[in-house]
Amino acid sequence: MTVLVAYASERGSTREMAQHMASRMAVALGPVDCRSVEEVGSVSGYEAVIVGSAIHNQSWLPTAAQFLTRLAPELAKRPSWAFSVGMVDALPKPFRKRAAELQQKRLRGFLPQEIPLRGDTIFSGVYQSDQMPALLRVLFRLTGGRFGDLRNWAAVDAWTDEITAELAKPSSTSSGNITP
Ligand SMILES: Cc1cc2nc3c(=O)[nH]c(=O)nc-3n(C[C@H](O)[C@H](O)[C@H](O)COP(=O)(O)O)c2cc1C
Protein backbone atom coordinates (compact mmCIF):
# COMPACT_ATOMS: atom_id res chain seq x y z
CA MET A 1 0.00 0.00 0.00
CA THR A 2 1.44 3.36 -1.01
CA VAL A 3 -0.33 6.32 0.51
CA LEU A 4 0.15 10.04 -0.09
CA VAL A 5 -0.39 12.74 2.50
CA ALA A 6 -0.34 16.06 0.62
CA TYR A 7 -0.47 19.44 2.30
CA ALA A 8 -0.62 23.19 1.68
CA SER A 9 0.87 25.22 4.49
CA GLU A 10 2.00 28.82 4.79
CA ARG A 11 3.65 28.85 8.21
CA GLY A 12 4.34 25.16 8.74
CA SER A 13 1.73 23.93 11.21
CA THR A 14 -0.28 22.05 8.55
CA ARG A 15 2.93 20.59 7.12
CA GLU A 16 3.95 19.27 10.56
CA MET A 17 0.52 17.71 11.04
CA ALA A 18 0.74 16.04 7.61
CA GLN A 19 4.21 14.71 8.43
CA HIS A 20 2.98 13.40 11.77
CA MET A 21 0.04 11.63 10.08
CA ALA A 22 2.30 10.12 7.43
CA SER A 23 4.77 8.75 10.01
CA ARG A 24 1.98 7.32 12.10
CA MET A 25 0.27 5.64 9.15
CA ALA A 26 3.56 4.22 7.89
CA VAL A 27 3.93 2.07 11.01
CA ALA A 28 0.91 -0.01 9.95
CA LEU A 29 0.74 0.49 6.19
CA GLY A 30 4.33 0.66 4.95
CA PRO A 31 5.55 3.47 2.70
CA VAL A 32 3.63 6.75 3.07
CA ASP A 33 4.78 9.79 1.11
CA CYS A 34 4.31 13.27 2.52
CA ARG A 35 4.57 16.10 -0.03
CA SER A 36 3.51 19.66 -0.60
CA VAL A 37 0.58 19.84 -3.04
CA GLU A 38 2.81 21.83 -5.38
CA GLU A 39 5.22 18.91 -5.66
CA VAL A 40 2.52 16.44 -6.74
CA GLY A 41 1.90 16.24 -10.48
CA SER A 42 -0.23 13.10 -10.33
CA VAL A 43 -1.60 10.70 -7.72
CA SER A 44 -1.85 7.77 -10.12
CA GLY A 45 0.90 5.89 -8.27
CA TYR A 46 -0.90 6.04 -4.93
CA GLU A 47 -3.57 3.76 -3.59
CA ALA A 48 -5.00 6.36 -1.22
CA VAL A 49 -4.63 10.11 -0.69
CA ILE A 50 -5.07 12.41 2.29
CA VAL A 51 -4.91 16.11 1.48
CA GLY A 52 -4.86 18.98 3.94
CA SER A 53 -4.72 22.74 3.79
CA ALA A 54 -4.39 25.68 6.10
CA ILE A 55 -7.53 27.83 6.06
CA HIS A 56 -7.18 31.46 5.03
CA ASN A 57 -10.24 33.68 4.90
CA GLN A 58 -12.62 30.74 5.19
CA SER A 59 -11.09 28.90 2.25
CA TRP A 60 -8.30 26.47 1.45
CA LEU A 61 -5.04 27.94 0.23
CA PRO A 62 -5.17 28.40 -3.58
CA THR A 63 -2.53 25.71 -4.21
CA ALA A 64 -4.62 23.13 -2.31
CA ALA A 65 -7.85 24.14 -4.06
CA GLN A 66 -6.01 23.84 -7.40
CA PHE A 67 -4.71 20.40 -6.37
CA LEU A 68 -8.29 19.19 -5.89
CA THR A 69 -9.51 20.63 -9.19
CA ARG A 70 -6.46 19.52 -11.16
CA LEU A 71 -6.46 15.96 -9.82
CA ALA A 72 -10.20 15.44 -9.25
CA PRO A 73 -10.53 12.65 -11.86
CA GLU A 74 -7.61 10.74 -10.27
CA LEU A 75 -8.74 11.40 -6.70
CA ALA A 76 -12.23 10.16 -7.52
CA LYS A 77 -10.77 6.73 -8.38
CA ARG A 78 -9.05 6.08 -5.05
CA PRO A 79 -9.95 6.45 -1.37
CA SER A 80 -9.38 10.08 -0.45
CA TRP A 81 -9.73 12.14 2.69
CA ALA A 82 -9.38 15.88 3.39
CA PHE A 83 -8.47 17.91 6.44
CA SER A 84 -8.48 21.65 7.06
CA VAL A 85 -6.38 23.52 9.60
CA GLY A 86 -7.67 26.75 11.12
CA MET A 87 -7.96 28.54 14.42
CA VAL A 88 -11.42 27.86 15.87
CA ASP A 89 -9.89 26.72 19.18
CA ALA A 90 -8.46 30.24 19.52
CA LEU A 91 -12.01 31.57 19.84
CA PRO A 92 -13.74 32.03 23.20
CA LYS A 93 -14.91 28.58 24.32
CA PRO A 94 -18.70 29.06 23.87
CA PHE A 95 -18.19 29.85 20.16
CA ARG A 96 -15.76 27.09 19.19
CA LYS A 97 -18.10 24.20 18.41
CA ARG A 98 -20.53 26.29 16.37
CA ALA A 99 -17.71 28.08 14.55
CA ALA A 100 -16.12 24.74 13.61
CA GLU A 101 -19.45 23.43 12.29
CA LEU A 102 -20.11 26.53 10.23
CA GLN A 103 -16.58 26.60 8.87
CA GLN A 104 -16.64 22.92 7.96
CA LYS A 105 -19.98 23.37 6.19
CA ARG A 106 -18.57 26.27 4.21
CA LEU A 107 -15.39 24.39 3.31
CA ARG A 108 -17.38 21.33 2.20
CA GLY A 109 -19.21 23.60 -0.21
CA PHE A 110 -16.12 24.18 -2.29
CA LEU A 111 -14.87 20.56 -2.39
CA PRO A 112 -15.40 19.22 -5.93
CA GLN A 113 -18.55 17.09 -5.96
CA GLU A 114 -16.94 14.50 -8.22
CA ILE A 115 -14.51 13.48 -5.44
CA PRO A 116 -16.41 11.14 -3.11
CA LEU A 117 -14.31 11.82 -0.02
CA ARG A 118 -14.35 9.04 2.56
CA GLY A 119 -14.05 11.68 5.25
CA ASP A 120 -13.12 15.25 6.01
CA THR A 121 -12.35 17.07 9.22
CA ILE A 122 -11.13 20.32 10.66
CA PHE A 123 -8.32 20.81 13.16
CA SER A 124 -6.87 23.82 14.88
CA GLY A 125 -3.29 24.71 14.04
CA VAL A 126 -0.97 27.41 15.29
CA TYR A 127 -2.36 30.92 15.57
CA GLN A 128 0.06 33.57 16.79
CA SER A 129 -0.81 37.09 17.85
CA ASP A 130 1.14 38.63 14.96
CA GLN A 131 -1.36 37.01 12.59
CA MET A 132 -4.04 39.47 13.75
CA PRO A 133 -4.02 43.26 13.42
CA ALA A 134 -2.90 44.93 16.70
CA LEU A 135 -6.22 46.60 17.54
CA LEU A 136 -8.24 43.46 16.98
CA ARG A 137 -5.70 41.51 19.04
CA VAL A 138 -6.55 43.47 22.18
CA LEU A 139 -10.28 43.05 21.63
CA PHE A 140 -9.83 39.36 20.86
CA ARG A 141 -7.95 38.74 24.11
CA LEU A 142 -10.45 40.78 26.16
CA THR A 143 -13.32 38.65 24.85
CA GLY A 144 -11.62 35.37 25.76
CA GLY A 145 -9.68 34.63 22.58
CA ARG A 146 -6.22 33.06 22.79
CA PHE A 147 -3.13 32.57 20.66
CA GLY A 148 -0.51 29.84 20.39
CA ASP A 149 -0.10 26.22 19.32
CA LEU A 150 -3.68 24.96 19.42
CA ARG A 151 -3.03 21.58 17.87
CA ASN A 152 -4.82 18.68 19.49
CA TRP A 153 -2.47 15.81 18.68
CA ALA A 154 -4.77 13.23 20.27
CA ALA A 155 -7.51 14.25 17.82
CA VAL A 156 -5.04 14.13 14.91
CA ASP A 157 -3.91 10.65 15.99
CA ALA A 158 -7.50 9.43 16.34
CA TRP A 159 -8.44 10.62 12.84
CA THR A 160 -5.24 9.16 11.38
CA ASP A 161 -5.91 5.83 13.07
CA GLU A 162 -9.45 5.69 11.64
CA ILE A 163 -8.03 6.11 8.13
CA THR A 164 -5.27 3.59 8.81
CA ALA A 165 -7.77 1.02 10.04
CA GLU A 166 -9.93 1.53 6.95
CA LEU A 167 -6.97 1.20 4.60
CA ALA A 168 -5.69 -1.88 6.39
CA LYS A 169 -8.92 -3.76 5.58
CA PRO A 170 -8.41 -6.18 2.68
CA SER A 171 -11.10 -4.53 0.51
CA SER A 172 -10.12 -0.95 1.37
CA THR A 173 -9.26 0.18 -2.14
CA SER A 174 -11.82 -1.92 -3.96
CA SER A 175 -14.07 1.07 -4.72
CA GLY A 176 -11.22 2.68 -6.55
CA ASN A 177 -9.41 1.31 -9.56
CA ILE A 178 -5.81 2.39 -9.61
CA THR A 179 -5.16 3.90 -12.99
CA PRO A 180 -1.80 4.31 -14.60
C1 LIG B 1 -4.30 35.69 6.63
C2 LIG B 1 -4.84 34.57 7.50
C3 LIG B 1 -6.17 34.24 7.39
C4 LIG B 1 -6.70 33.20 8.19
N1 LIG B 1 -8.02 32.88 8.06
C5 LIG B 1 -8.54 31.88 8.81
C6 LIG B 1 -9.91 31.51 8.68
O1 LIG B 1 -10.67 32.06 7.89
N2 LIG B 1 -10.38 30.51 9.47
C7 LIG B 1 -9.57 29.85 10.38
O2 LIG B 1 -10.06 28.97 11.09
N3 LIG B 1 -8.25 30.17 10.50
C8 LIG B 1 -7.72 31.16 9.75
N4 LIG B 1 -6.40 31.49 9.88
C9 LIG B 1 -5.57 30.74 10.83
C10 LIG B 1 -4.71 29.67 10.13
O3 LIG B 1 -5.49 28.79 9.39
C11 LIG B 1 -3.92 28.89 11.18
O4 LIG B 1 -3.01 29.78 11.77
C12 LIG B 1 -3.19 27.68 10.59
O5 LIG B 1 -2.59 26.94 11.64
C13 LIG B 1 -2.14 28.09 9.57
O6 LIG B 1 -1.55 26.94 9.03
P1 LIG B 1 -0.03 26.92 8.53
O7 LIG B 1 0.85 27.11 9.75
O8 LIG B 1 0.12 25.58 7.92
O9 LIG B 1 0.13 28.03 7.54
C14 LIG B 1 -5.86 32.51 9.10
C15 LIG B 1 -4.49 32.86 9.19
C16 LIG B 1 -3.98 33.88 8.40
C17 LIG B 1 -2.52 34.23 8.51
Short mmCIF file of N, CA, C and O and ligand atoms in Angstrom, two decimals, residues 9-14 54-58 85-88 103 125-127 131, ligand 1:
data_model
loop_
_atom_site.label_atom_id
_atom_site.label_comp_id
_atom_site.label_asym_id
_atom_site.label_seq_id
_atom_site.Cartn_x
_atom_site.Cartn_y
_atom_site.Cartn_z
N SER A 9 0.60 24.60 3.20
CA SER A 9 0.87 25.22 4.49
C SER A 9 1.64 26.51 4.28
O SER A 9 2.58 26.54 3.49
N GLU A 10 1.24 27.57 4.95
CA GLU A 10 2.00 28.82 4.79
C GLU A 10 3.07 28.95 5.86
O GLU A 10 4.20 29.27 5.58
N ARG A 11 2.70 28.68 7.11
CA ARG A 11 3.65 28.85 8.21
C ARG A 11 4.18 27.56 8.81
O ARG A 11 4.92 27.58 9.78
N GLY A 12 3.74 26.42 8.31
CA GLY A 12 4.34 25.16 8.74
C GLY A 12 3.51 24.28 9.64
O GLY A 12 3.82 23.09 9.78
N SER A 13 2.45 24.80 10.26
CA SER A 13 1.73 23.93 11.21
C SER A 13 0.99 22.80 10.49
O SER A 13 0.95 21.66 10.96
N THR A 14 0.43 23.10 9.31
CA THR A 14 -0.28 22.05 8.55
C THR A 14 0.73 21.02 8.04
O THR A 14 0.47 19.81 8.06
N ALA A 54 -4.11 24.60 5.15
CA ALA A 54 -4.39 25.68 6.10
C ALA A 54 -5.60 26.44 5.56
O ALA A 54 -5.82 26.49 4.34
N ILE A 55 -6.37 27.01 6.47
CA ILE A 55 -7.53 27.83 6.06
C ILE A 55 -7.11 29.29 6.13
O ILE A 55 -6.56 29.74 7.14
N HIS A 56 -7.36 30.00 5.05
CA HIS A 56 -7.18 31.46 5.03
C HIS A 56 -8.48 32.07 4.53
O HIS A 56 -8.97 31.69 3.48
N ASN A 57 -9.00 32.99 5.31
CA ASN A 57 -10.24 33.68 4.90
C ASN A 57 -11.33 32.70 4.48
O ASN A 57 -11.92 32.82 3.41
N GLN A 58 -11.53 31.72 5.34
CA GLN A 58 -12.62 30.74 5.19
C GLN A 58 -12.48 29.82 3.99
O GLN A 58 -13.45 29.18 3.59
N VAL A 85 -7.03 23.07 8.36
CA VAL A 85 -6.38 23.52 9.60
C VAL A 85 -6.63 25.01 9.79
O VAL A 85 -6.24 25.83 8.95
N GLY A 86 -7.32 25.35 10.86
CA GLY A 86 -7.67 26.75 11.12
C GLY A 86 -7.37 27.16 12.54
O GLY A 86 -6.36 26.74 13.12
N MET A 87 -8.25 27.99 13.10
CA MET A 87 -7.96 28.54 14.42
C MET A 87 -9.21 28.61 15.31
O MET A 87 -9.26 29.43 16.22
N VAL A 88 -10.20 27.73 15.07
CA VAL A 88 -11.42 27.86 15.87
C VAL A 88 -11.16 27.69 17.36
O VAL A 88 -11.84 28.30 18.19
N GLN A 103 -17.73 26.54 9.76
CA GLN A 103 -16.58 26.60 8.87
C GLN A 103 -16.48 25.32 8.03
O GLN A 103 -16.21 25.36 6.84
N GLY A 125 -4.73 24.73 14.24
CA GLY A 125 -3.29 24.71 14.04
C GLY A 125 -2.57 25.62 15.01
O GLY A 125 -2.80 25.55 16.22
N VAL A 126 -1.72 26.47 14.46
CA VAL A 126 -0.97 27.41 15.29
C VAL A 126 -1.43 28.82 14.90
O VAL A 126 -1.38 29.17 13.71
N TYR A 127 -1.87 29.56 15.86
CA TYR A 127 -2.36 30.92 15.57
C TYR A 127 -1.65 31.89 16.52
O TYR A 127 -1.91 31.90 17.72
N GLN A 131 -0.54 37.31 13.74
CA GLN A 131 -1.36 37.01 12.59
C GLN A 131 -2.65 37.84 12.59
O GLN A 131 -3.46 37.73 11.68
C1 LIG B 1 -4.30 35.69 6.63
C2 LIG B 1 -4.84 34.57 7.50
C3 LIG B 1 -6.17 34.24 7.39
C4 LIG B 1 -6.70 33.20 8.19
N1 LIG B 1 -8.02 32.88 8.06
C5 LIG B 1 -8.54 31.88 8.81
C6 LIG B 1 -9.91 31.51 8.68
O1 LIG B 1 -10.67 32.06 7.89
N2 LIG B 1 -10.38 30.51 9.47
C7 LIG B 1 -9.57 29.85 10.38
O2 LIG B 1 -10.06 28.97 11.09
N3 LIG B 1 -8.25 30.17 10.50
C8 LIG B 1 -7.72 31.16 9.75
N4 LIG B 1 -6.40 31.49 9.88
C9 LIG B 1 -5.57 30.74 10.83
C10 LIG B 1 -4.71 29.67 10.13
O3 LIG B 1 -5.49 28.79 9.39
C11 LIG B 1 -3.92 28.89 11.18
O4 LIG B 1 -3.01 29.78 11.77
C12 LIG B 1 -3.19 27.68 10.59
O5 LIG B 1 -2.59 26.94 11.64
C13 LIG B 1 -2.14 28.09 9.57
O6 LIG B 1 -1.55 26.94 9.03
P1 LIG B 1 -0.03 26.92 8.53
O7 LIG B 1 0.85 27.11 9.75
O8 LIG B 1 0.12 25.58 7.92
O9 LIG B 1 0.13 28.03 7.54
C14 LIG B 1 -5.86 32.51 9.10
C15 LIG B 1 -4.49 32.86 9.19
C16 LIG B 1 -3.98 33.88 8.40
C17 LIG B 1 -2.52 34.23 8.51
#
